[in-house]
Coordinates of C-alpha atoms in Angstrom, one line a residue:
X167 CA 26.7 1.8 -23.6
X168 CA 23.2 1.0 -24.1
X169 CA 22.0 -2.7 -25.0
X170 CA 20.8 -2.3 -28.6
X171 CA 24.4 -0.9 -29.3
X172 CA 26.4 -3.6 -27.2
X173 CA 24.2 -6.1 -29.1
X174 CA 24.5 -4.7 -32.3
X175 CA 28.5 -5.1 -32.2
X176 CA 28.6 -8.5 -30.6
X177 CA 26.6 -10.0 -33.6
X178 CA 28.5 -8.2 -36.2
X179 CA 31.6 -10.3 -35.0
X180 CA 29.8 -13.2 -35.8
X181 CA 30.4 -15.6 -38.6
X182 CA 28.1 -15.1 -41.8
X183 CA 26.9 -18.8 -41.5
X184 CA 25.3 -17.8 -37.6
X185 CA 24.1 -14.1 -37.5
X186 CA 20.8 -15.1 -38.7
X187 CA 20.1 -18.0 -37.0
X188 CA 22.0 -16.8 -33.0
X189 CA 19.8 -14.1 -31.3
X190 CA 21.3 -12.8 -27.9
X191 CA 19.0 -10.9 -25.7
X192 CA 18.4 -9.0 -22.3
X193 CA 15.8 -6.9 -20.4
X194 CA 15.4 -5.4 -17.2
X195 CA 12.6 -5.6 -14.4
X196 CA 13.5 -2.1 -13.4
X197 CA 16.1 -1.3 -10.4
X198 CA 18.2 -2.8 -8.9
X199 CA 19.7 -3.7 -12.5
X200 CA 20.4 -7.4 -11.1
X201 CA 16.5 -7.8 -11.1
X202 CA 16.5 -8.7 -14.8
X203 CA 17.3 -11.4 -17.6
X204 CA 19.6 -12.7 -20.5
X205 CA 19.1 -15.4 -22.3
X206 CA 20.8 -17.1 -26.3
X207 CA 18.2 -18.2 -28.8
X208 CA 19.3 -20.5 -32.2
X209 CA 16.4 -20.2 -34.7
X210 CA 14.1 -18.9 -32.7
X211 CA 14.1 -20.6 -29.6
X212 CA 16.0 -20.1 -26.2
X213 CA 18.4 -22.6 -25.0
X214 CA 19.9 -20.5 -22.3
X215 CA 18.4 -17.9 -20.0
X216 CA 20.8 -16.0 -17.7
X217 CA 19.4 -14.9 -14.2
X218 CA 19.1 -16.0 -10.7
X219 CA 15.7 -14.8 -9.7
X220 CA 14.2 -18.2 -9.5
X221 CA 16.9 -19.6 -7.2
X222 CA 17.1 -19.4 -3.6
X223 CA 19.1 -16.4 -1.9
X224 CA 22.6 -16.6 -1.6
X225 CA 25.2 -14.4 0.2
X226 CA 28.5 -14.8 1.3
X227 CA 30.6 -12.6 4.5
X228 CA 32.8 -10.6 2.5
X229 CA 36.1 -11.9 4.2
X230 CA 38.7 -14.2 2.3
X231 CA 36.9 -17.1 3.3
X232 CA 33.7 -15.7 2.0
X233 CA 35.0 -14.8 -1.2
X234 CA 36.2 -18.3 -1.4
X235 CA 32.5 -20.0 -0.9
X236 CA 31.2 -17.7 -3.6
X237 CA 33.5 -18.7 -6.6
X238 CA 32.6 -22.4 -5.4
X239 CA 29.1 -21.9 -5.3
X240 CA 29.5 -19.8 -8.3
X241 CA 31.3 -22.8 -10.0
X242 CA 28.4 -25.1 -9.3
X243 CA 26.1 -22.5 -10.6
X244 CA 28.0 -22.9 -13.7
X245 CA 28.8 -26.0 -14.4
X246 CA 24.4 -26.5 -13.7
X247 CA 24.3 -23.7 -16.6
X248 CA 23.2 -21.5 -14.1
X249 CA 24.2 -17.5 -14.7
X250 CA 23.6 -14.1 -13.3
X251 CA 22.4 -11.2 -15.4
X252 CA 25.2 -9.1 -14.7
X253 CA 27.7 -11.9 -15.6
X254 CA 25.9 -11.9 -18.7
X255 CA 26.3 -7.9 -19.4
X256 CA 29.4 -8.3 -17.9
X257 CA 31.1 -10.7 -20.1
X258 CA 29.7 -8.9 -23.5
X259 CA 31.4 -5.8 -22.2
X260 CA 34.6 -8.0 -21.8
X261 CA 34.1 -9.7 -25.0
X262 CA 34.7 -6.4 -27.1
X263 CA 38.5 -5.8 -25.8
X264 CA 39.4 -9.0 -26.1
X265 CA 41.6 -10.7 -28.8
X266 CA 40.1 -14.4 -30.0
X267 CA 43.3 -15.8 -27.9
X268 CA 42.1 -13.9 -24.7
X269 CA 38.5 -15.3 -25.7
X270 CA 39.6 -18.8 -25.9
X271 CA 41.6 -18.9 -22.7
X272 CA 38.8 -17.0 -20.6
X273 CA 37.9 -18.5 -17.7
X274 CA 34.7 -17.2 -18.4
X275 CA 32.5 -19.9 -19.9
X276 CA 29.9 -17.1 -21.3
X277 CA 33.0 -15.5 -23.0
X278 CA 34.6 -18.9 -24.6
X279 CA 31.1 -20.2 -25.3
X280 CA 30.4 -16.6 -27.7
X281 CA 33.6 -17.1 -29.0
X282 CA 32.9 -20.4 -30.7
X283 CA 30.2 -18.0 -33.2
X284 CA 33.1 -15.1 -33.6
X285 CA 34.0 -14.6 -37.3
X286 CA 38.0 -14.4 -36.2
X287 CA 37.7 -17.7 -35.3
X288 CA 38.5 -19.5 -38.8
X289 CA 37.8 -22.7 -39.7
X290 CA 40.7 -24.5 -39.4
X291 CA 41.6 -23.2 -35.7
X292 CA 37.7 -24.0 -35.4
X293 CA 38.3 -27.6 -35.8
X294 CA 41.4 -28.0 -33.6
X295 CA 39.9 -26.5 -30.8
X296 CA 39.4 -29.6 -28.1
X297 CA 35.7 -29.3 -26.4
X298 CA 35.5 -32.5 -25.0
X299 CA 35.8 -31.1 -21.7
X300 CA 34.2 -28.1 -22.4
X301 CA 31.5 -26.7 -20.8
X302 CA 27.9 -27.9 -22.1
X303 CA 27.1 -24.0 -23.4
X304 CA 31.2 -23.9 -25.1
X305 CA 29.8 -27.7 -26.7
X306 CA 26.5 -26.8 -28.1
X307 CA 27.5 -23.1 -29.7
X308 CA 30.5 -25.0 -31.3
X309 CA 28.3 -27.9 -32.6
X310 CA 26.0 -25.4 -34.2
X311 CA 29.2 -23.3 -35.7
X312 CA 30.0 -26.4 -37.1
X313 CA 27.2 -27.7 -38.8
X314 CA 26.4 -23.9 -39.9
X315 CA 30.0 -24.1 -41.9
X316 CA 29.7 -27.6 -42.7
X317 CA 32.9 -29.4 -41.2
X318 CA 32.4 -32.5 -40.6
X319 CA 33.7 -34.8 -39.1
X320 CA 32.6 -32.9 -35.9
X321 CA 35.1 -34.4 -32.8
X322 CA 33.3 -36.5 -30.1
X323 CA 31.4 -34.4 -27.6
X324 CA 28.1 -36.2 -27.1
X325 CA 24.8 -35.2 -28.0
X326 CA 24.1 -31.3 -27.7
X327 CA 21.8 -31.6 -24.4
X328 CA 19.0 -29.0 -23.3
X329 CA 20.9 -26.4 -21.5
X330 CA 17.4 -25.0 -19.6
X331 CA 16.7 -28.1 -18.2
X332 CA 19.0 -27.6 -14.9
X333 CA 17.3 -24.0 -14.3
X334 CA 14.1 -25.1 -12.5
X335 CA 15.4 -24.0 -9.3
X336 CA 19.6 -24.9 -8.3
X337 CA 19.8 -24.2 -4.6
X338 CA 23.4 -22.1 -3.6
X339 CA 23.5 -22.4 0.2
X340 CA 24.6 -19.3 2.3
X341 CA 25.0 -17.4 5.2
X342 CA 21.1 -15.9 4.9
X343 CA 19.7 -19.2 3.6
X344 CA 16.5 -19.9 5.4
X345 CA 16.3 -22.0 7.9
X346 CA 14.1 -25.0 8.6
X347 CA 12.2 -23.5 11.4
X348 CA 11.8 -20.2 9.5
X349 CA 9.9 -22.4 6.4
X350 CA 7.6 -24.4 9.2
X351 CA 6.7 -21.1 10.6
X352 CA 5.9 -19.5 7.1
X353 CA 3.5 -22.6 6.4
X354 CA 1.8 -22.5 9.7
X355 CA 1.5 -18.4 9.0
X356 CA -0.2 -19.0 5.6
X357 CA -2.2 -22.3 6.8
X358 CA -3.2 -20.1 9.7
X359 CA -4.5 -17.2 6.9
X360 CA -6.2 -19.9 5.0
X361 CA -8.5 -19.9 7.8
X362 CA -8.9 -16.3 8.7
X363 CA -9.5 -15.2 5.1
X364 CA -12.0 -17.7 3.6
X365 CA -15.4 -16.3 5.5
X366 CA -17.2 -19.0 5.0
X367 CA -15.3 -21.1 6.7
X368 CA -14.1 -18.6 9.2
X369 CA -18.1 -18.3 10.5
X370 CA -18.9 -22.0 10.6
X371 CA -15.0 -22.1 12.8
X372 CA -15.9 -19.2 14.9
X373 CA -19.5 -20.9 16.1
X374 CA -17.9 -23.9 16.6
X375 CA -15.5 -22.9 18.6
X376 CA -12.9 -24.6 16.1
X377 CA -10.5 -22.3 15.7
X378 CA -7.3 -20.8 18.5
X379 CA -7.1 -17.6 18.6
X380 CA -3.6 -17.4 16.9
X381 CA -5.4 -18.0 14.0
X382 CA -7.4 -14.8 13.8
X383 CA -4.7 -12.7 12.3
X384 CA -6.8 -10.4 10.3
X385 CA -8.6 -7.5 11.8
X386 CA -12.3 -8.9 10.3
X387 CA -11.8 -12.5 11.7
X388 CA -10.9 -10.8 15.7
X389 CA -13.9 -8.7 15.2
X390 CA -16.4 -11.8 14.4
X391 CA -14.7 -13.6 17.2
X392 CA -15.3 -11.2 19.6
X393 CA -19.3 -10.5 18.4
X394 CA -20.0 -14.1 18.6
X395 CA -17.9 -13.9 22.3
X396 CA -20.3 -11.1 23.2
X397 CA -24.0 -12.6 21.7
X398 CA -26.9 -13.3 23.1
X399 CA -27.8 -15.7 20.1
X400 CA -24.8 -17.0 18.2
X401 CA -27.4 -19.3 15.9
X402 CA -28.7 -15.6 14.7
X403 CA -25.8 -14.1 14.4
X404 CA -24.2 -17.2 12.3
X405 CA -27.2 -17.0 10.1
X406 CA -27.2 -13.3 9.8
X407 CA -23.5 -13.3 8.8
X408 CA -24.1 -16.4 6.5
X409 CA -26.7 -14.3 4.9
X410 CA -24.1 -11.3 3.8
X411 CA -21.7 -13.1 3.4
X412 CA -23.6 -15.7 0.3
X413 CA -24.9 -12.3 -1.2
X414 CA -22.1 -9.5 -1.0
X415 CA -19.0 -8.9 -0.6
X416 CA -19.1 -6.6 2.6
X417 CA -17.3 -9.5 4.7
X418 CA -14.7 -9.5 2.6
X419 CA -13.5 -5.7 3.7
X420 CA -12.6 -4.4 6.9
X421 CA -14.2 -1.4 6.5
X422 CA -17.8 -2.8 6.7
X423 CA -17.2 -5.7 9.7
X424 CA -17.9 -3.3 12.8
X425 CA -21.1 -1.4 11.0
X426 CA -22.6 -4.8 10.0
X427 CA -21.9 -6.4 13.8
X428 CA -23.4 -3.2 14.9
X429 CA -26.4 -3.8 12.8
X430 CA -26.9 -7.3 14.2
X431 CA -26.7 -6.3 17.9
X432 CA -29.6 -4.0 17.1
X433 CA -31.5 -6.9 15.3
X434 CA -34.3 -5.9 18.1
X435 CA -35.1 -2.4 16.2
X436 CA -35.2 -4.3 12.8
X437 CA -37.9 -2.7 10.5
X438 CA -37.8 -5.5 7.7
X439 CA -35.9 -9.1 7.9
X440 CA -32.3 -9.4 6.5
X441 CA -33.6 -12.0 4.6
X442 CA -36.1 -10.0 2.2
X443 CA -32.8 -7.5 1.1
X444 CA -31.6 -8.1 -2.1
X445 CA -28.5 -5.9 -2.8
X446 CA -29.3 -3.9 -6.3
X447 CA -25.1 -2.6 -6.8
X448 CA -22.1 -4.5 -7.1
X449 CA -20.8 -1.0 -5.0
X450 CA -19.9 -1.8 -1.5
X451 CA -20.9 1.3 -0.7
X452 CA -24.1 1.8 -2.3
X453 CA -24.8 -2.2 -0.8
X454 CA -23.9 -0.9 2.8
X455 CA -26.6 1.8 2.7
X456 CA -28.8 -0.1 1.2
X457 CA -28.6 -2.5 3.9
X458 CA -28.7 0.0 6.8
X459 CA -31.8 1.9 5.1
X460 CA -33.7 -1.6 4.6
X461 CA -32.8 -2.8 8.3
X462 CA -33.7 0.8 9.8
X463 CA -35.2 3.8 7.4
X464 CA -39.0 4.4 6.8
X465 CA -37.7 7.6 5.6
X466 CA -34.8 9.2 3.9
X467 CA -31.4 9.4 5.5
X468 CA -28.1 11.0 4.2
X469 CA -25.7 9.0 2.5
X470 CA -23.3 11.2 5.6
X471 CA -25.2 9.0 8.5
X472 CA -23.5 6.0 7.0
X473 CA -20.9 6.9 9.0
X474 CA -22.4 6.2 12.5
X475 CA -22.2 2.4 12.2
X476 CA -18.7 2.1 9.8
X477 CA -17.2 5.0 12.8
X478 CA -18.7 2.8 15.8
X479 CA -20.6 5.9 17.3
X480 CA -23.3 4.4 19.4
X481 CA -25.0 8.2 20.1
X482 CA -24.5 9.2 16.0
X483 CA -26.1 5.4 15.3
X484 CA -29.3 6.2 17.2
X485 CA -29.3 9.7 15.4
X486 CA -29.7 7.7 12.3
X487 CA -32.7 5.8 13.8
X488 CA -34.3 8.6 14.6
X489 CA -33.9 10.7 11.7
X490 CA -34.7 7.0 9.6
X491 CA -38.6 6.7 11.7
X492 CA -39.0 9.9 10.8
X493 CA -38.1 11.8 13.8
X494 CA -36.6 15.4 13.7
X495 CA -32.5 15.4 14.2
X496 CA -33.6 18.3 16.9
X497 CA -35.0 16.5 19.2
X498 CA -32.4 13.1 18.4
X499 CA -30.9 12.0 22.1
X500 CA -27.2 13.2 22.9
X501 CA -26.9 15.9 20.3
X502 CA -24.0 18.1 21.6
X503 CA -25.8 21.6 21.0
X504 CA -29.2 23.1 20.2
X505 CA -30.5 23.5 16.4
X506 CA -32.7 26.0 14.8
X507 CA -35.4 24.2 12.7
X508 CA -33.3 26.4 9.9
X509 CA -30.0 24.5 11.1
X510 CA -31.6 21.4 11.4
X511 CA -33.3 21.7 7.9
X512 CA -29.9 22.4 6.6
X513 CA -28.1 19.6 8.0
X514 CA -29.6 17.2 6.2
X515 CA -28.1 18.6 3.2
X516 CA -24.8 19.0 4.3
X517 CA -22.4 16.9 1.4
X518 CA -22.1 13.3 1.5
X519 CA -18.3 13.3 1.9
X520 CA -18.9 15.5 5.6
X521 CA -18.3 13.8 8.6
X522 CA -21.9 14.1 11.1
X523 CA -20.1 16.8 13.1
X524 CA -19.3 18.7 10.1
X525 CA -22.3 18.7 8.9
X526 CA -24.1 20.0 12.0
X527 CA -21.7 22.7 11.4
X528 CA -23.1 22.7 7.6
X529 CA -26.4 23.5 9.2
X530 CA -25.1 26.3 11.4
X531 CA -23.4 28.4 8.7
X532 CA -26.1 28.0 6.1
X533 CA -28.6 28.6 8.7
X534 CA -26.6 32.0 9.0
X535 CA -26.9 33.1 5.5
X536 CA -23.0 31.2 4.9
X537 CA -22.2 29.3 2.1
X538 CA -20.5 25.8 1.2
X539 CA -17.1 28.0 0.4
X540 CA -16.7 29.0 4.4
X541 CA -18.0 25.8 5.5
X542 CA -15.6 23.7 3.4
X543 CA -13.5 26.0 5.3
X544 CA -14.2 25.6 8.7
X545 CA -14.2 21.7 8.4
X546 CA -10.8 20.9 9.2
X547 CA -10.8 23.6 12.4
X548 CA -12.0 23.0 16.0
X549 CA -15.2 24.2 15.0
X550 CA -16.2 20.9 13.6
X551 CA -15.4 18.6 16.7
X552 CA -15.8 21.2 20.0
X553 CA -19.1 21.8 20.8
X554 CA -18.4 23.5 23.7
X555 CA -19.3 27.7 24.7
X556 CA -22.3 27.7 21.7
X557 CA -23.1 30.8 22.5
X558 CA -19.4 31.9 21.8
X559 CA -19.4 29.7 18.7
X560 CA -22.3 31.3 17.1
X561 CA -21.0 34.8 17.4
X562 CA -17.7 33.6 15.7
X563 CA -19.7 32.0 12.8
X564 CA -21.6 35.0 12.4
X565 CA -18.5 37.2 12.4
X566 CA -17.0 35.2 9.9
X567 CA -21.0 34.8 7.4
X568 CA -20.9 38.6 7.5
X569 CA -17.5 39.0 6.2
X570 CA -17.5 37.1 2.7
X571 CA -14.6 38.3 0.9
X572 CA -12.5 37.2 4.1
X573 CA -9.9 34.8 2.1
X574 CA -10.7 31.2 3.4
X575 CA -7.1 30.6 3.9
X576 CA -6.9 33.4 7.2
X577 CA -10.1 31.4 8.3
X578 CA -8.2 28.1 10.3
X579 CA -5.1 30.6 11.6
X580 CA -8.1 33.0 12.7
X581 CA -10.0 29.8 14.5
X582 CA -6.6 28.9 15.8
X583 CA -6.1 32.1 17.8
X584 CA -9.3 32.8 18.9
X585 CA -8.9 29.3 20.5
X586 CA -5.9 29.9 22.1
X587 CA -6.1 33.4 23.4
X588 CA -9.8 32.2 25.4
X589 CA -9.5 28.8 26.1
X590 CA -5.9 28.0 26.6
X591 CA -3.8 28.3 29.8
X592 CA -0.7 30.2 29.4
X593 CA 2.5 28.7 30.9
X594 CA 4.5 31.9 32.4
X595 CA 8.2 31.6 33.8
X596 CA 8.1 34.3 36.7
X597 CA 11.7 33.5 38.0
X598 CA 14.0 31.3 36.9
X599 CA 13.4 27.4 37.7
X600 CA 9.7 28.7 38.6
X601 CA 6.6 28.5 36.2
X602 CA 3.3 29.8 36.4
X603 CA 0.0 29.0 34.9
X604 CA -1.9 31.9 34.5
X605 CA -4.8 30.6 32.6
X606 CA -6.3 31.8 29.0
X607 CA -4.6 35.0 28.2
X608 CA -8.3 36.6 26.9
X609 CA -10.8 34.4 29.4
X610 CA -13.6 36.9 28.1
X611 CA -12.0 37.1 24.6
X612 CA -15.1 38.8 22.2
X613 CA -15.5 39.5 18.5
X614 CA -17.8 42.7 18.9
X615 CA -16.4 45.9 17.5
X616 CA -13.6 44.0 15.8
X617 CA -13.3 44.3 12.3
X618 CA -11.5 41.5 10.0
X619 CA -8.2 44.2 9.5
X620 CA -7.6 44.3 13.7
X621 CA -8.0 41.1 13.9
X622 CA -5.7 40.0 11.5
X623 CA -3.2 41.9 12.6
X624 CA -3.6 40.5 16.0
X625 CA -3.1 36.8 13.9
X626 CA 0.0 38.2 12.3
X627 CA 1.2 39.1 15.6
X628 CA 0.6 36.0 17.4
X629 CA 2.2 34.0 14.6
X630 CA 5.2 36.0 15.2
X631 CA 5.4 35.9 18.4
X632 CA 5.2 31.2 18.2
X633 CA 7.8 31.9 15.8
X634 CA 10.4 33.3 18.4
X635 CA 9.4 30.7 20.6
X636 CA 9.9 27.7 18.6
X637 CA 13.6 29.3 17.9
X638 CA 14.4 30.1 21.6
X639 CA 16.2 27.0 23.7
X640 CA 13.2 25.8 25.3
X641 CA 14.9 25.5 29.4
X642 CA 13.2 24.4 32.4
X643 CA 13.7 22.7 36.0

């Protein structure tokens, strides 16, 4: 039965003198259902709420004894006017098969307590009925039934007291009740991230040497600990990390920490002072490249080079040095093959959102005549991370630029086993217990006089071929 309904038929059993003035309520905080509330209102405001999320956790075994400490603790819950939200659900569900002599004999005190507003309930039973011992909930819906008929005298229960003033917080102790030691260490784990997570503070601690090293729980606060470990000039680096950290939010993020301690180890190759950048976006981004490019550009850089100081690549963060004085990336140290001044023209275009080695392979396949479509392709395959064989790699790109209407989704299973039939050593079984490597099936594997048919069937074959494999019991001494 859904709630507007079960709501809708406990207030019609009300007397006329209460159905306008008692409101009963509930809600849910979505699943479990016991994450939710009830609560009675009179005129508008609530004098009960039903639900035990601001009390402590409470469990019982569930064994006799068990069962036992629950309906105590549950008692106590009670008689503080403490109740779950499925007792409350619960009882209204009881309440409709129930006579008024079942209601006033429940041992329920939600049940007797709704059963002091029900319209069966006439008014001279009303005013035999003995509340003096009652529960307060049972004494302050009979008060207001009442007063709402106008009997009177009313028998002597005591002022109607505020029924939400016991719910602060009751405390139910159980078997998963938590512990003494278990608070201390929560307290010392959130004093301890008080200091990690307020920068500021976490510099000034660092430089000081104020601070243990259990307290650096966070992934920014080790990596400061270890620059200012590893520096030269802590005073510089304190100042330089002051600097950021009074003008942007980079410090805040993990993301940034490494690239900006990067930056500062390479203070010596400075082009301008930290101190004359000014930040012009609230972007973290957009503030990180603006940083780099003001510490290290003369000339333009792409927005893809940011990536050598947040990726920690020492080789790619020189690149960007080079490329920012103006130098050509052809003739940057380290670079893992050769470039056209076509390719290395192109790479600087290659999309923001490429990594540097995918965009070295941007410049390959547009210096081929390619588009974006097979490089987007090509991206997520080996050919963006091994360099190796460039002369092999080349003729593969340039089988795959002449053959545009090849669908893009044969292009990584094609990649896949070229790799495999050339470079991969193949694990033979030549009797049984005894294994053989016998090296790349095709060491001198080559694209010429293939067409994209053969060499799709060869794919489709291959593919096959894994698939019996992975089904076969895979035996071996």
């Amino acid at each position: 039965m859904k709630w507007s309904q079960l709501k809708k038929r406990i207030e019609d059993l009300f007397a006329d003198s209460v159905r306008k003035r008692v409101q009963i309520g509930s809600t849910t905080y979505g699943k479990p259902r016991e994450q939710g509330r009830g609560w009675i209102c009179i005129d508008g405001h609530e004098i009960l709420m039903m639900t035990w999320t601001n009390a402590e956790s409470w469990s019982f075994p569930r064994d006799q004894e068990g069962r036992a400490r629950f309906a105590e603790a549950r008692d106590r819950a009670h008689a503080k006017n403490m109740f779950s939200f499925e007792e409350w659900r619960g009882a209204l569900f009881d309440y409709l098969n129930m006579s008024i002599d079942e209601i006033l004999k429940s041992d329920t005190p939600l049940i007797r307590a709704v059963g002091m507003l029900d319209a069966r309930l006439g008014k001279r039973r009303l005013m035999k009925v003995d509340v003096a011992q009652e529960h307060p909930l049972v004494q302050r819906l009979y008060h207001l039934r009442c007063e709402a008929e106008r009997l009177g005298p009313l028998p002597a229960v005591g002022k109607p007291e505020s029924l939400t003033a016991r719910l602060r917080r009751p405390v139910h102790p159980g078997t998963y009740d938590v512990s003494q030691e278990r608070r201390e260490k929560a307290v010392q784990k959130l004093t301890r991230g008080k200091k990690s997570r307020q920068i500021a503070g976490l510099i000034s601690a660092i430089h000081r040497n104020r601070i243990s090293h259990e307290d650096l729980d966070t992934e920014t606060s080790r990596e400061i600990a270890a620059a200012f470990a590893q520096s030269d000039d802590p005073a510089f680096l304190r100042e330089s990390l002051r600097l950021l950290e009074s003008g942007t939010k980079l410090l805040d993020d993990s993301r940034y920490i490494r690239g900006i301690l990067a930056l500062i180890r390479d203070s010596s190759q400075w082009l301008r002072s930290l101190a004359e950048w000014r930040p012009r976006s609230h972007n973290p981004d957009r503030q990180f490249s603006s940083l780099v490019r003001h510490l290290f550009a003369e000339y333009d850089v792409p927005v893809f080079m940011d990536r050598a100081w947040l990726q920690g690549n020492p080789t790619h963060q020189e690149w960007f040095k080079h490329i920012g004085r103006g130098g050509n990336i052809r003739t940057a140290p380290g670079l893992p093959i050769p470039l056209t001044k076509k390719m290395a023209h192109h790479f600087l275009e290659a999309p923001q959102d490429y990594s540097i080695e995918a965009a070295i392979l941007w410049g390959q396949v547009h210096a081929l005549g390619s588009d974006r479509r097979l490089a987007d392709a090509l991206r997520e395959t080996r050919l963006a991370q091994d360099f190796h064989d460039n002369d092999f790699r080349l003729s593969v790109l340039r089988f795959l630029a002449s053959n545009p209407m090849l669908d893009p989704v044969q292009i990584g299973p094609i990649i896949d086993y070229i790799w495999h039939e050339k470079y991969e050593n193949q694990i033979v079984f030549v009797s049984r217990g005894v294994a053989e490597d016998r090296g790349p099936a095709q060491p001198n594997f080559s694209l010429r006089g293939r067409t994209v048919a053969s060499l799709l069937r060869q794919v489709e074959a291959w593919h096959r071929q894994l698939g019996r494999e992975s089904k076969a019991k895979d035996i071996a001494w």
